[in-house]
mmCIF file with all atom_site columns, C-alpha atoms in Angstrom:
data_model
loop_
_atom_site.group_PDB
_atom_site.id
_atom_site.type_symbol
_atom_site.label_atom_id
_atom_site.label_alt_id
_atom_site.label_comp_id
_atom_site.label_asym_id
_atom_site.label_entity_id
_atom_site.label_seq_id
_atom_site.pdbx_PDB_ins_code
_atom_site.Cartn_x
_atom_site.Cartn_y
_atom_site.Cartn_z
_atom_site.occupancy
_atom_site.B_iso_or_equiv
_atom_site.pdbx_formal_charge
_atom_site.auth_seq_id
_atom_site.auth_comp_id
_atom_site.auth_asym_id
_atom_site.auth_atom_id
_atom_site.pdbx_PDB_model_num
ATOM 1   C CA . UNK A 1 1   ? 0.000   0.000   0.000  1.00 45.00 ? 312 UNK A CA 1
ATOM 2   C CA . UNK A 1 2   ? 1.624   3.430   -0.923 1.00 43.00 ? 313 UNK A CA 1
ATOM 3   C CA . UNK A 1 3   ? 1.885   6.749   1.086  1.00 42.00 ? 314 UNK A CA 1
ATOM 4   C CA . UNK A 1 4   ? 1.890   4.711   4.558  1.00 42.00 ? 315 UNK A CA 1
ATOM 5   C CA . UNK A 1 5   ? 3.732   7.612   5.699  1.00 43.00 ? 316 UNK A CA 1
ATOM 6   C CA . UNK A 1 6   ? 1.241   7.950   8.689  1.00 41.00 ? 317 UNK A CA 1
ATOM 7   C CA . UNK A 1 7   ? 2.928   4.455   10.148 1.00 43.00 ? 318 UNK A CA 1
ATOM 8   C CA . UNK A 1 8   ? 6.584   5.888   9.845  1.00 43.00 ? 319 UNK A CA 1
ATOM 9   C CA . UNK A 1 9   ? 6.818   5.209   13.406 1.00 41.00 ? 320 UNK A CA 1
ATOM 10  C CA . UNK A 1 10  ? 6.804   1.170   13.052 1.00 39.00 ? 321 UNK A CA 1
ATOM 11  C CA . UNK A 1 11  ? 9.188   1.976   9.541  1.00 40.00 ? 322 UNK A CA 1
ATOM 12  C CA . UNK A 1 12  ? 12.068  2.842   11.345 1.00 40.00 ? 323 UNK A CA 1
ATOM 13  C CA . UNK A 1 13  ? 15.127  1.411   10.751 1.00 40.00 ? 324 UNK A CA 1
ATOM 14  C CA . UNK A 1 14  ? 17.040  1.939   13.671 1.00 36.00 ? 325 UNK A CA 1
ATOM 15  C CA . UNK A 1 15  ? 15.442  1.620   17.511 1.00 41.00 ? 326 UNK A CA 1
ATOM 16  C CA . UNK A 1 16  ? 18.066  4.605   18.020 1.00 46.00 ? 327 UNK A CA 1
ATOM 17  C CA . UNK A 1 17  ? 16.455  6.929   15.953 1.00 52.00 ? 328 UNK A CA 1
ATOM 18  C CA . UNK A 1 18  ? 14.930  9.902   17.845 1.00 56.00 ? 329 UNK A CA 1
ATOM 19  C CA . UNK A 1 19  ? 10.924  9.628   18.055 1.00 63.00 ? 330 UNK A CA 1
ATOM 20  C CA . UNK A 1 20  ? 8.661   11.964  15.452 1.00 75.00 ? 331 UNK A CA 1
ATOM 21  C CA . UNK A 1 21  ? 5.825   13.336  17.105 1.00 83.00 ? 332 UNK A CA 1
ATOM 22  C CA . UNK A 1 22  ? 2.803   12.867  14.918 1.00 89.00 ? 333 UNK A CA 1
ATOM 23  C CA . UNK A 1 23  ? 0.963   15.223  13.965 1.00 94.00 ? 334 UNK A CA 1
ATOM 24  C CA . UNK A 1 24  ? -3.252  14.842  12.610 1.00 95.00 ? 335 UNK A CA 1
ATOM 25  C CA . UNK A 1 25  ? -2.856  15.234  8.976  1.00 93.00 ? 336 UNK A CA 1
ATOM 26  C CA . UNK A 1 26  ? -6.248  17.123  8.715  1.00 91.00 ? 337 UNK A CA 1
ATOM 27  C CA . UNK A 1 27  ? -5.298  19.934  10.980 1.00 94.00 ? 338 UNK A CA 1
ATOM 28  C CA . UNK A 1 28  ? -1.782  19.321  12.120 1.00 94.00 ? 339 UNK A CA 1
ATOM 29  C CA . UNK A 1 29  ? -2.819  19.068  15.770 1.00 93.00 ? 340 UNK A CA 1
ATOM 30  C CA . UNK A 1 30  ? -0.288  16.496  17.954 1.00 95.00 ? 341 UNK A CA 1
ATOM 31  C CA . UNK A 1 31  ? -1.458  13.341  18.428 1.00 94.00 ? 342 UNK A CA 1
ATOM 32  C CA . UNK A 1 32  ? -0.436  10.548  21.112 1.00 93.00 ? 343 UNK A CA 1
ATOM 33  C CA . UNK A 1 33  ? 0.947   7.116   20.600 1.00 89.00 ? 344 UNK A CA 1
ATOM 34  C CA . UNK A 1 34  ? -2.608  5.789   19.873 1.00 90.00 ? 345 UNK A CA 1
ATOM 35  C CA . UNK A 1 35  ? -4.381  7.934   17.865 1.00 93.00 ? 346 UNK A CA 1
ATOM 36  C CA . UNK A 1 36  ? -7.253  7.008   15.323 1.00 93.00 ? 347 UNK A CA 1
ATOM 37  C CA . UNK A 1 37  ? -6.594  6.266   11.179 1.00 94.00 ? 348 UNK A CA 1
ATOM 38  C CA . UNK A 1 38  ? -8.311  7.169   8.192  1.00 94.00 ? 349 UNK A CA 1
ATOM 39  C CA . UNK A 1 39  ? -7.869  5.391   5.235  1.00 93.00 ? 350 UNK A CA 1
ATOM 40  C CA . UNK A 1 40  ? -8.044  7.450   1.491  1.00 91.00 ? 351 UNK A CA 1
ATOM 41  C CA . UNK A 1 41  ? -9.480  5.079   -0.710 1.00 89.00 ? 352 UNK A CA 1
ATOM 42  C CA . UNK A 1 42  ? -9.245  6.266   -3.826 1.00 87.00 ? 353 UNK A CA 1
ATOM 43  C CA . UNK A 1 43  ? -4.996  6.943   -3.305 1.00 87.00 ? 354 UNK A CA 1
ATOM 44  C CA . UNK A 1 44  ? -5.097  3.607   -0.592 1.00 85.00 ? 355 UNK A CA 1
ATOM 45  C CA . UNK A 1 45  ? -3.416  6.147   1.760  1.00 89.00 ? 356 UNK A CA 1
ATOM 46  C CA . UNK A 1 46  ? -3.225  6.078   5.393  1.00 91.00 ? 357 UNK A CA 1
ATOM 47  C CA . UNK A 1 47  ? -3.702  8.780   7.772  1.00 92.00 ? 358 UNK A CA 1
ATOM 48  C CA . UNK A 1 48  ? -3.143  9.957   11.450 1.00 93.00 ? 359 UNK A CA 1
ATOM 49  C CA . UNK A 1 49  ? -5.951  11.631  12.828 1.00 94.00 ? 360 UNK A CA 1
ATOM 50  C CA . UNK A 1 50  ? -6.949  13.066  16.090 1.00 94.00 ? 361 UNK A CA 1
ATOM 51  C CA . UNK A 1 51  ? -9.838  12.318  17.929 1.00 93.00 ? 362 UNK A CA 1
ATOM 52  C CA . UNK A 1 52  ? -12.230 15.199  16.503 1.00 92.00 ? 363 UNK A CA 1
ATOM 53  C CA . UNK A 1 53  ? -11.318 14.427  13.214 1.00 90.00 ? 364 UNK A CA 1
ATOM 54  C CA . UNK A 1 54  ? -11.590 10.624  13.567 1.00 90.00 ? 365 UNK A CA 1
ATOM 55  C CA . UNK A 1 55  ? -15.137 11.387  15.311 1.00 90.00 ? 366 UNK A CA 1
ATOM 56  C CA . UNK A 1 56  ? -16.256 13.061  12.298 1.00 88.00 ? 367 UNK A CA 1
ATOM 57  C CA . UNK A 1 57  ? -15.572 9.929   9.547  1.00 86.00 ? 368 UNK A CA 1
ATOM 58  C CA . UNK A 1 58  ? -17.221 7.542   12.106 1.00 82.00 ? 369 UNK A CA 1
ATOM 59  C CA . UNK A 1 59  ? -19.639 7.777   9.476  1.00 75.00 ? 370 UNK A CA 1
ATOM 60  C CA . UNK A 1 60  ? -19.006 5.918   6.638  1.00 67.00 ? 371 UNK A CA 1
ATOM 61  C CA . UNK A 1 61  ? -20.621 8.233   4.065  1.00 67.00 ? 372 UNK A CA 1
ATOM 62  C CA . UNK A 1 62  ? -18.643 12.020  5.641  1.00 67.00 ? 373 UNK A CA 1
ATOM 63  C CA . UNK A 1 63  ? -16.541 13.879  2.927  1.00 65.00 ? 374 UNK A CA 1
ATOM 64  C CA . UNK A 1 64  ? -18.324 11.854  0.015  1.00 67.00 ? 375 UNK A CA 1
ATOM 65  C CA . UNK A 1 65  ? -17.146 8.361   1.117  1.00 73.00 ? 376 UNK A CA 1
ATOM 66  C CA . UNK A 1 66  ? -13.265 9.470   0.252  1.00 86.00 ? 377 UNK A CA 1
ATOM 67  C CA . UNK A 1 67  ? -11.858 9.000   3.519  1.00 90.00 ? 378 UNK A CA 1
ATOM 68  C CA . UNK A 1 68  ? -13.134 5.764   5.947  1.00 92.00 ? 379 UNK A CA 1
ATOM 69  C CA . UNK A 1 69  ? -11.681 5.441   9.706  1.00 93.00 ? 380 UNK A CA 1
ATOM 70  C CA . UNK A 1 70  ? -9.989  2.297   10.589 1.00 95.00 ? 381 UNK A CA 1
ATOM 71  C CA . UNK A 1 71  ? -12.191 0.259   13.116 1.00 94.00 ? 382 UNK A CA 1
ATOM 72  C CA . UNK A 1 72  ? -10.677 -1.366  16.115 1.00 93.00 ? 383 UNK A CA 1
ATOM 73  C CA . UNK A 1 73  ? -12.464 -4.507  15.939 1.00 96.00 ? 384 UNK A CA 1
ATOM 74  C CA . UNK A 1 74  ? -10.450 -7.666  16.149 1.00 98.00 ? 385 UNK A CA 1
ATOM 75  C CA . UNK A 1 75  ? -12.151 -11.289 15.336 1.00 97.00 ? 386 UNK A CA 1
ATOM 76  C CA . UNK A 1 76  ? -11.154 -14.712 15.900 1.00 96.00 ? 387 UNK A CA 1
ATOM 77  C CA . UNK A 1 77  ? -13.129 -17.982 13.919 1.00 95.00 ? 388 UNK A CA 1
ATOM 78  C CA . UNK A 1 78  ? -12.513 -20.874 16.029 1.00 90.00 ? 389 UNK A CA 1
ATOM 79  C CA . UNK A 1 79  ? -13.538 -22.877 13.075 1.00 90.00 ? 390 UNK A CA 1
ATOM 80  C CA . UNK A 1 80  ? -11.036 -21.134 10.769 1.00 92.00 ? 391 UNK A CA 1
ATOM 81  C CA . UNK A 1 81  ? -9.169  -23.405 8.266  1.00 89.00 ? 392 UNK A CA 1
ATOM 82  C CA . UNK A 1 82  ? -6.449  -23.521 5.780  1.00 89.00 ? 393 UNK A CA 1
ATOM 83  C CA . UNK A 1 83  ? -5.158  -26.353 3.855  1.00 87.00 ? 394 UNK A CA 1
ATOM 84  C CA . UNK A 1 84  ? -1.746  -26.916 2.438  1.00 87.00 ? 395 UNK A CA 1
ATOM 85  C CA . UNK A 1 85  ? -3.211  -26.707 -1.400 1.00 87.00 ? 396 UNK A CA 1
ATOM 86  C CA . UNK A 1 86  ? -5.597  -23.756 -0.572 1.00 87.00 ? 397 UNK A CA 1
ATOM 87  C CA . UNK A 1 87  ? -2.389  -21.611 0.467  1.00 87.00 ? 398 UNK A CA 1
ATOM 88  C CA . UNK A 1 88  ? -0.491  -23.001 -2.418 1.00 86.00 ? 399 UNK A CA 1
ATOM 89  C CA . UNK A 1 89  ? -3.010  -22.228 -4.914 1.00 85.00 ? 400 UNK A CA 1
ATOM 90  C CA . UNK A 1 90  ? -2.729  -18.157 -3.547 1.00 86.00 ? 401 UNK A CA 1
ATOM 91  C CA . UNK A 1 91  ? 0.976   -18.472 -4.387 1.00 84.00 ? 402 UNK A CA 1
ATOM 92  C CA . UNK A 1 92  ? 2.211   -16.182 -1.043 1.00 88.00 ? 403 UNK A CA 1
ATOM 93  C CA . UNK A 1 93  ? 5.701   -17.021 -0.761 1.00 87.00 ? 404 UNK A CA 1
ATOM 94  C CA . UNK A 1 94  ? 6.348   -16.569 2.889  1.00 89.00 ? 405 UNK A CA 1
ATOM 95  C CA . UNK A 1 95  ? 3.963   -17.802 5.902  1.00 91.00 ? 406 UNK A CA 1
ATOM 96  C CA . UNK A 1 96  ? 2.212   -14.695 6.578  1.00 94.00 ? 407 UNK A CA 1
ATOM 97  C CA . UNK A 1 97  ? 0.064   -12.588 4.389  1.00 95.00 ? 408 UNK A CA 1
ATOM 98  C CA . UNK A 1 98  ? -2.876  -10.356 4.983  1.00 96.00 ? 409 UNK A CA 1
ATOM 99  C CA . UNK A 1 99  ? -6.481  -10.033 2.385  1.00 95.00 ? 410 UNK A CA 1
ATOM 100 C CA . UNK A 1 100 ? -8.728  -6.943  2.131  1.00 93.00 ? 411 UNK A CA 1
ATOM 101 C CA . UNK A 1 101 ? -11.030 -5.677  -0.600 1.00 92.00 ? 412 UNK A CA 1
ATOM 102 C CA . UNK A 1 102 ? -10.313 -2.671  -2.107 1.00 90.00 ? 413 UNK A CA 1
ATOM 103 C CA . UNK A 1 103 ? -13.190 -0.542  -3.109 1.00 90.00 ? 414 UNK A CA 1
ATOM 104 C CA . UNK A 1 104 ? -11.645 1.454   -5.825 1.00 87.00 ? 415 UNK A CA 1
ATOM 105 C CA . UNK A 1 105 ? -10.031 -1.533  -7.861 1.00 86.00 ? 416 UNK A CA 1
ATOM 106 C CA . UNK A 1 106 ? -13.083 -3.628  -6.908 1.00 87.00 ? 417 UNK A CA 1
ATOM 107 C CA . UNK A 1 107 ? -11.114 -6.757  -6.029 1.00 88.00 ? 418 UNK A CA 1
ATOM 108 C CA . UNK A 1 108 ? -9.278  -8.469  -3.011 1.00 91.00 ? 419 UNK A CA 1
ATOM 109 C CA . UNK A 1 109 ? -5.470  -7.351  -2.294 1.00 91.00 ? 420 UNK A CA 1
ATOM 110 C CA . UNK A 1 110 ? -3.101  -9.892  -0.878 1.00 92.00 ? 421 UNK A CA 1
ATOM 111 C CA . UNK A 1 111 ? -0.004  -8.244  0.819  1.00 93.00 ? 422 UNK A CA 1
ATOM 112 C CA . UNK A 1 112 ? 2.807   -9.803  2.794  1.00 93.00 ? 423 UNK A CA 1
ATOM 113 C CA . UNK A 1 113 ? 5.515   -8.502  5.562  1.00 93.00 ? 424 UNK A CA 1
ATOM 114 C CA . UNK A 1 114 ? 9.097   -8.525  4.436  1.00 91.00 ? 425 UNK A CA 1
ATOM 115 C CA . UNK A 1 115 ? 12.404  -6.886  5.644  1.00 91.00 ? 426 UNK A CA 1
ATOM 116 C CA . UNK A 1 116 ? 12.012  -4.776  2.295  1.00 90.00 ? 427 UNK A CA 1
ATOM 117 C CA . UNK A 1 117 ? 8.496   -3.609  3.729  1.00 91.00 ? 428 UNK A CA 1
ATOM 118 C CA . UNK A 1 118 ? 4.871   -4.434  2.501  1.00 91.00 ? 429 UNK A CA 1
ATOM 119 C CA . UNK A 1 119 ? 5.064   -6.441  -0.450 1.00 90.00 ? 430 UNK A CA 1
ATOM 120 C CA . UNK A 1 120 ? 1.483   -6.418  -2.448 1.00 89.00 ? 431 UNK A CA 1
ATOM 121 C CA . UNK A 1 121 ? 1.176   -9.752  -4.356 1.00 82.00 ? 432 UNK A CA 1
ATOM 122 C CA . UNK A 1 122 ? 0.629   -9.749  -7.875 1.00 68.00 ? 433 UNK A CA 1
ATOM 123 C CA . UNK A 1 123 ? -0.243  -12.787 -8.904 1.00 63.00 ? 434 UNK A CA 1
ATOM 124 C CA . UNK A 1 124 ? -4.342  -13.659 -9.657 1.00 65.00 ? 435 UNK A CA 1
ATOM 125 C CA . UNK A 1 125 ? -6.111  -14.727 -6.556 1.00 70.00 ? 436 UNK A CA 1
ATOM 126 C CA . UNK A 1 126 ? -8.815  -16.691 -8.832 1.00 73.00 ? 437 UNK A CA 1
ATOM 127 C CA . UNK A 1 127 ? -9.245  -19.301 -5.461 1.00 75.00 ? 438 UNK A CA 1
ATOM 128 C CA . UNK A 1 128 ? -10.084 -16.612 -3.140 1.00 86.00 ? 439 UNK A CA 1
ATOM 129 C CA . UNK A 1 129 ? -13.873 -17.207 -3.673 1.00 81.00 ? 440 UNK A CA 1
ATOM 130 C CA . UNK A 1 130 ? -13.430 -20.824 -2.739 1.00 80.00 ? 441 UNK A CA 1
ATOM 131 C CA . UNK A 1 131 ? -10.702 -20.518 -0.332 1.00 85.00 ? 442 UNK A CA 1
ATOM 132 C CA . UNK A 1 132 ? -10.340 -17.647 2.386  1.00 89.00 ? 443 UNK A CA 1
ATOM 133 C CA . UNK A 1 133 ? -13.055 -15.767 0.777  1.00 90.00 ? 444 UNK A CA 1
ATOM 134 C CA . UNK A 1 134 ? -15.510 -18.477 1.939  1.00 89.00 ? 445 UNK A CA 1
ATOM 135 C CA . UNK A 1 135 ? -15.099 -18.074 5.541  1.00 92.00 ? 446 UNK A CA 1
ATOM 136 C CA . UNK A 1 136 ? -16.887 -15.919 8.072  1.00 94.00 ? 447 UNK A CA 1
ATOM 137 C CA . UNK A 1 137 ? -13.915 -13.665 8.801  1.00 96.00 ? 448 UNK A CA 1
ATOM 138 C CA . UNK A 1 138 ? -14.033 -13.117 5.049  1.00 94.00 ? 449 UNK A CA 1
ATOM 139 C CA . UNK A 1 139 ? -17.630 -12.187 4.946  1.00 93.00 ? 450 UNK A CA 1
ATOM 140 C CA . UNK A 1 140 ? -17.149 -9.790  7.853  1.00 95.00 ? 451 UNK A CA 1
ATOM 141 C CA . UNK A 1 141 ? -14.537 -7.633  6.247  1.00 95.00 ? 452 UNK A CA 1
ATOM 142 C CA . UNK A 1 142 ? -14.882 -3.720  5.765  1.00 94.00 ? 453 UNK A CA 1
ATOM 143 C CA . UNK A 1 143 ? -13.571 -3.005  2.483  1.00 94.00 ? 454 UNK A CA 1
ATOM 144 C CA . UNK A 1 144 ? -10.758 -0.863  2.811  1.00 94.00 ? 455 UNK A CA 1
ATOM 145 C CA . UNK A 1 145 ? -10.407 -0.836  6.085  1.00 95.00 ? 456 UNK A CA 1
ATOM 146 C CA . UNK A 1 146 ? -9.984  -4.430  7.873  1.00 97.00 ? 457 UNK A CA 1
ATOM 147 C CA . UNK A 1 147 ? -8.257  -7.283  6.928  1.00 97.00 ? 458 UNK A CA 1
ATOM 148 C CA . UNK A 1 148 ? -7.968  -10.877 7.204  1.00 97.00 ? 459 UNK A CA 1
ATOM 149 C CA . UNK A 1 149 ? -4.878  -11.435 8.068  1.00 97.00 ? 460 UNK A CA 1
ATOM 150 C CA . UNK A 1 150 ? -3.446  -15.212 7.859  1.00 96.00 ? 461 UNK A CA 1
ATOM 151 C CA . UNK A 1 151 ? -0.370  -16.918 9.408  1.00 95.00 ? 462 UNK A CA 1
ATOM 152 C CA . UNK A 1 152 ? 0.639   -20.812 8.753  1.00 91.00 ? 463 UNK A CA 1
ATOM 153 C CA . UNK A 1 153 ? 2.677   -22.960 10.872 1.00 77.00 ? 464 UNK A CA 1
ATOM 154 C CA . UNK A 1 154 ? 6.426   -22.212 10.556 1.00 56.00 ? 465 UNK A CA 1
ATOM 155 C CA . UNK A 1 155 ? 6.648   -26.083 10.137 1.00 48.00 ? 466 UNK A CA 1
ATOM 156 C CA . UNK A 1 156 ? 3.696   -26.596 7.320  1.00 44.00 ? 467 UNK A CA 1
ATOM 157 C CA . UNK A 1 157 ? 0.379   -26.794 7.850  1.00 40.00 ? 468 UNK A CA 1
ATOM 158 C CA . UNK A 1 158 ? -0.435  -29.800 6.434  1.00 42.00 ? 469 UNK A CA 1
ATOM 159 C CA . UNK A 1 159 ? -3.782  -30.843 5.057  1.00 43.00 ? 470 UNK A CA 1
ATOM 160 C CA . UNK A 1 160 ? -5.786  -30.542 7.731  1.00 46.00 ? 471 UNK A CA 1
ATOM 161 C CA . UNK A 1 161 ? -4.575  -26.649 7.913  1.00 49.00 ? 472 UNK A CA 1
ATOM 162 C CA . UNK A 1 162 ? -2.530  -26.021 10.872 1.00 78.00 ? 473 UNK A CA 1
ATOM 163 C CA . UNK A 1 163 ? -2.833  -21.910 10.568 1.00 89.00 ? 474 UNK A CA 1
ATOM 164 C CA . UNK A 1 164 ? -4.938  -19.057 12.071 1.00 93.00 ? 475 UNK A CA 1
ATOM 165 C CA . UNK A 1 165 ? -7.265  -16.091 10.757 1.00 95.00 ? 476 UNK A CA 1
ATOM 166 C CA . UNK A 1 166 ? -8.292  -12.978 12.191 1.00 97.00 ? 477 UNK A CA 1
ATOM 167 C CA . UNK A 1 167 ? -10.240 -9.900  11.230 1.00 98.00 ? 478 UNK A CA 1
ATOM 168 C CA . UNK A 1 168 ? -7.933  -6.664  12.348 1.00 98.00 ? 479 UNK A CA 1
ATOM 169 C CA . UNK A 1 169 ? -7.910  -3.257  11.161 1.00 97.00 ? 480 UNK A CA 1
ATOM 170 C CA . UNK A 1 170 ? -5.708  -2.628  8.419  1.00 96.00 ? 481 UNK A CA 1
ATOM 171 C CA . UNK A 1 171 ? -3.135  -0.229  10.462 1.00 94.00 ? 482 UNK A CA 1
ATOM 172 C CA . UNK A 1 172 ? -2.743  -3.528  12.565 1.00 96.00 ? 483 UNK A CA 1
ATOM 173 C CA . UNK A 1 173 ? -0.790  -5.418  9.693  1.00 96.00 ? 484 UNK A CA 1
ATOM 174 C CA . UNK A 1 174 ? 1.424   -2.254  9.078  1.00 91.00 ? 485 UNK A CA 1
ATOM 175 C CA . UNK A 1 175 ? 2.113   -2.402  12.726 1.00 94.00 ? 486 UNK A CA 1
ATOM 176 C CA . UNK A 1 176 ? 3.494   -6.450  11.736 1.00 96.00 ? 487 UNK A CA 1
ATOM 177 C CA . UNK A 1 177 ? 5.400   -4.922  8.053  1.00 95.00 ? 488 UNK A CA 1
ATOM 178 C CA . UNK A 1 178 ? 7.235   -2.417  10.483 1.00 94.00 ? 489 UNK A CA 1
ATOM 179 C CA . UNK A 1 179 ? 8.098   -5.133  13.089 1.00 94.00 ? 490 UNK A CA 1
ATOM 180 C CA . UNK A 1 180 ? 9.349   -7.871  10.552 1.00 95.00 ? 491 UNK A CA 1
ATOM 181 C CA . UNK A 1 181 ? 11.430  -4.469  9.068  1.00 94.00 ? 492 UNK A CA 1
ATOM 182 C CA . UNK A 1 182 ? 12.593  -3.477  12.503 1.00 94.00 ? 493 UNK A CA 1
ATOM 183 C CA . UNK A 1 183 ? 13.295  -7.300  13.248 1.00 95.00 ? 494 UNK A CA 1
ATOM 184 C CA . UNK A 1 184 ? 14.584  -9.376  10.433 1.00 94.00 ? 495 UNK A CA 1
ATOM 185 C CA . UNK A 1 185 ? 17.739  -10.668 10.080 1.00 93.00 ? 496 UNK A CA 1
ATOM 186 C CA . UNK A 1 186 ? 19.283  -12.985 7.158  1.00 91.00 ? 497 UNK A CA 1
ATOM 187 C CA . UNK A 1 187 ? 17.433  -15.742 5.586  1.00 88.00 ? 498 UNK A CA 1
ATOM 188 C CA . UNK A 1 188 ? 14.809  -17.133 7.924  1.00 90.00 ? 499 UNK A CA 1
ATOM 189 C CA . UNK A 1 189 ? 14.660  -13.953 10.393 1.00 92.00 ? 500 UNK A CA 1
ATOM 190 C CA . UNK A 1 190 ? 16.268  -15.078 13.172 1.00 94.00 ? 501 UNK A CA 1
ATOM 191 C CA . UNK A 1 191 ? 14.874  -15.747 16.859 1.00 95.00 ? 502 UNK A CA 1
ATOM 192 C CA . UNK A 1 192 ? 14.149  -12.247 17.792 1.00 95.00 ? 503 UNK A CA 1
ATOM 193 C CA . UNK A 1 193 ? 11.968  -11.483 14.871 1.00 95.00 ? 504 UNK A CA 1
ATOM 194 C CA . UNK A 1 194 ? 10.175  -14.658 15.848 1.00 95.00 ? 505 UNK A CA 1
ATOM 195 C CA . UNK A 1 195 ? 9.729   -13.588 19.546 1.00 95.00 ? 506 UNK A CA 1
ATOM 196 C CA . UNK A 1 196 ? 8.560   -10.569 18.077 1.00 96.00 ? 507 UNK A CA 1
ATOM 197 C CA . UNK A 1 197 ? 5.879   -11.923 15.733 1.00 96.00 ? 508 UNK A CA 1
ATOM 198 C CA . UNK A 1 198 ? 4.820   -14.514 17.975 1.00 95.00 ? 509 UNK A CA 1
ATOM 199 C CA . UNK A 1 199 ? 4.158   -11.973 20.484 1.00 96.00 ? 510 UNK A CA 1
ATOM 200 C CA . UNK A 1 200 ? 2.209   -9.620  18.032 1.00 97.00 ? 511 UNK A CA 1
ATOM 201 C CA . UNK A 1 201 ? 0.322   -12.114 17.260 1.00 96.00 ? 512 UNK A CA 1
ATOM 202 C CA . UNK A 1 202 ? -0.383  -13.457 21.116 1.00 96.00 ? 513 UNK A CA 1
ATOM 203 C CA . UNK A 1 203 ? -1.908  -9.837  21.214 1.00 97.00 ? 514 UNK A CA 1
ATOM 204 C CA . UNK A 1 204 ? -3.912  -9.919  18.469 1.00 97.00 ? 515 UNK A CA 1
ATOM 205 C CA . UNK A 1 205 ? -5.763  -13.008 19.915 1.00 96.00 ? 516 UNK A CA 1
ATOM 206 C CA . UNK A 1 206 ? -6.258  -11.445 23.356 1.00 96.00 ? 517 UNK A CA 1
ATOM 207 C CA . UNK A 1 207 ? -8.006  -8.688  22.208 1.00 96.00 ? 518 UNK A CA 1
ATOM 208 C CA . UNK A 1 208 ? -10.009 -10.690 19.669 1.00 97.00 ? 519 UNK A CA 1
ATOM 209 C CA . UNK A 1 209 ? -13.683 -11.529 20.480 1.00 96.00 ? 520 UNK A CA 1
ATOM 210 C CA . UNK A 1 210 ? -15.119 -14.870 18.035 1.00 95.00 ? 521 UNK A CA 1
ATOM 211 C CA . UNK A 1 211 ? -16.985 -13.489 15.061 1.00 92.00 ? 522 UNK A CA 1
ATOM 212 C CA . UNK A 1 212 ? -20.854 -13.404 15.394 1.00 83.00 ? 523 UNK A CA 1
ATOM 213 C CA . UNK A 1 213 ? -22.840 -16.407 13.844 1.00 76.00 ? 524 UNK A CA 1
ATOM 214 C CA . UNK A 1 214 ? -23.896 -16.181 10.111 1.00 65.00 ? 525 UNK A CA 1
ATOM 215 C CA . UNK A 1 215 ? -27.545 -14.753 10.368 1.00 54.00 ? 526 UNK A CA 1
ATOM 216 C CA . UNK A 1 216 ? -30.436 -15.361 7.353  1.00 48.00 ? 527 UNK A CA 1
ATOM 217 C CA . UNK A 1 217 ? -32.042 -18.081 5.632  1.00 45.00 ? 528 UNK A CA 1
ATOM 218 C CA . UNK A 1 218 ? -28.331 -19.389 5.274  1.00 46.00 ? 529 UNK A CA 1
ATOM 219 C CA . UNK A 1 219 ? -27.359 -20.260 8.804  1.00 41.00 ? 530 UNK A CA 1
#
């Protein structure tokens, strides 16, 4: 995703490098550590905001539908599953990789972390429909804004899909491209990017609540 200059703070290259005090990039007022996002759709650019300004695109429809604020939802599906040929058939090289529709191309965009930053896939995603697409977290998604995000077992899943899904807000997987940045080392990462990610991730599923049942003639 370009212009993710909003997240600079989980870019850094250096844990020496002196702390930039954000600033709301709709009327430049400071902003603390947790502040609320926006996300441009028709640019896929991220923003800081402050609290007013957040408040005011709690509506999905304010300023014409051109700028949506990231949610701070987080979802787990206990019955989530991923086979070994469903993963292979999205072609993601590395173990991680995060889904979300984007409004303005009208399709699904993979991405995955790397030390080289977010790295959007380009290869067809024709199994989506079948695959990830067909499970609740899927259905749940806010285009533009959330994201499924997936992570397989380092060791293979195997076909009965040893791997976890959950529904977080897109700023959440920028927070994981900054860390595996911040983190990485050599071929396979290295024990303290792992610590790192596994500990990301141990967050993510404490603050995650199980996604509401399917409602409707099809449940």
């Amino acid at each position: 995703m370009p212009g993710i200059s909003s997240l600079r703070r989980f870019l850094v290259d250096s844990v020496e490098q002196e702390p930039v005090q954000e600033v709301c990039e709709l009327c430049a007022t400071p902003v603390p550590p947790q502040h609320p996002h926006l996300v441009q759709v028709a640019e896929r650019r991220m923003l800081c905001a402050c609290g007013p300004c957040g408040f005011l695109f709690d509506n999905p429809g304010a300023g014409g539908g051109g700028y949506r604020r990231v949610p701070d939802r987080y979802l787990s599906d206990p019955e989530f599953r991923l086979t070994d040929a469903q993963w292979d058939e999205l072609q993601i090289p590395v173990s991680m990789a995060f889904f979300l529709h984007n409004s303005a191309q009208g399709k699904v965009i993979a991405c995955y972390p790397s030390p080289a930053g977010a790295t959007e896939s380009e290869l067809g995603l024709e199994s989506w429909a079948a695959g990830l697409g067909a499970g609740r977290l899927a259905a749940a998604l806010e285009p533009d804004v959330e994201a499924l995000l997936v992570r397989r077992d380092k060791a293979g899943s195997g076909a009965a899909g040893s791997a976890e899904g959950l529904l977080v807000p897109i700023d959440a997987c920028y927070r994981l491209v900054g860390l595996v940045k911040l983190h990485w080392r050599g071929f396979d990462g290295g024990a303290e990017a792992w610590r790192e990610i596994d500990g990301f991730f141990e967050a993510l599923r404490e603050q995650a609540r199980p996604v509401p049942p399917a409602t409707g003639p099809e449940a």
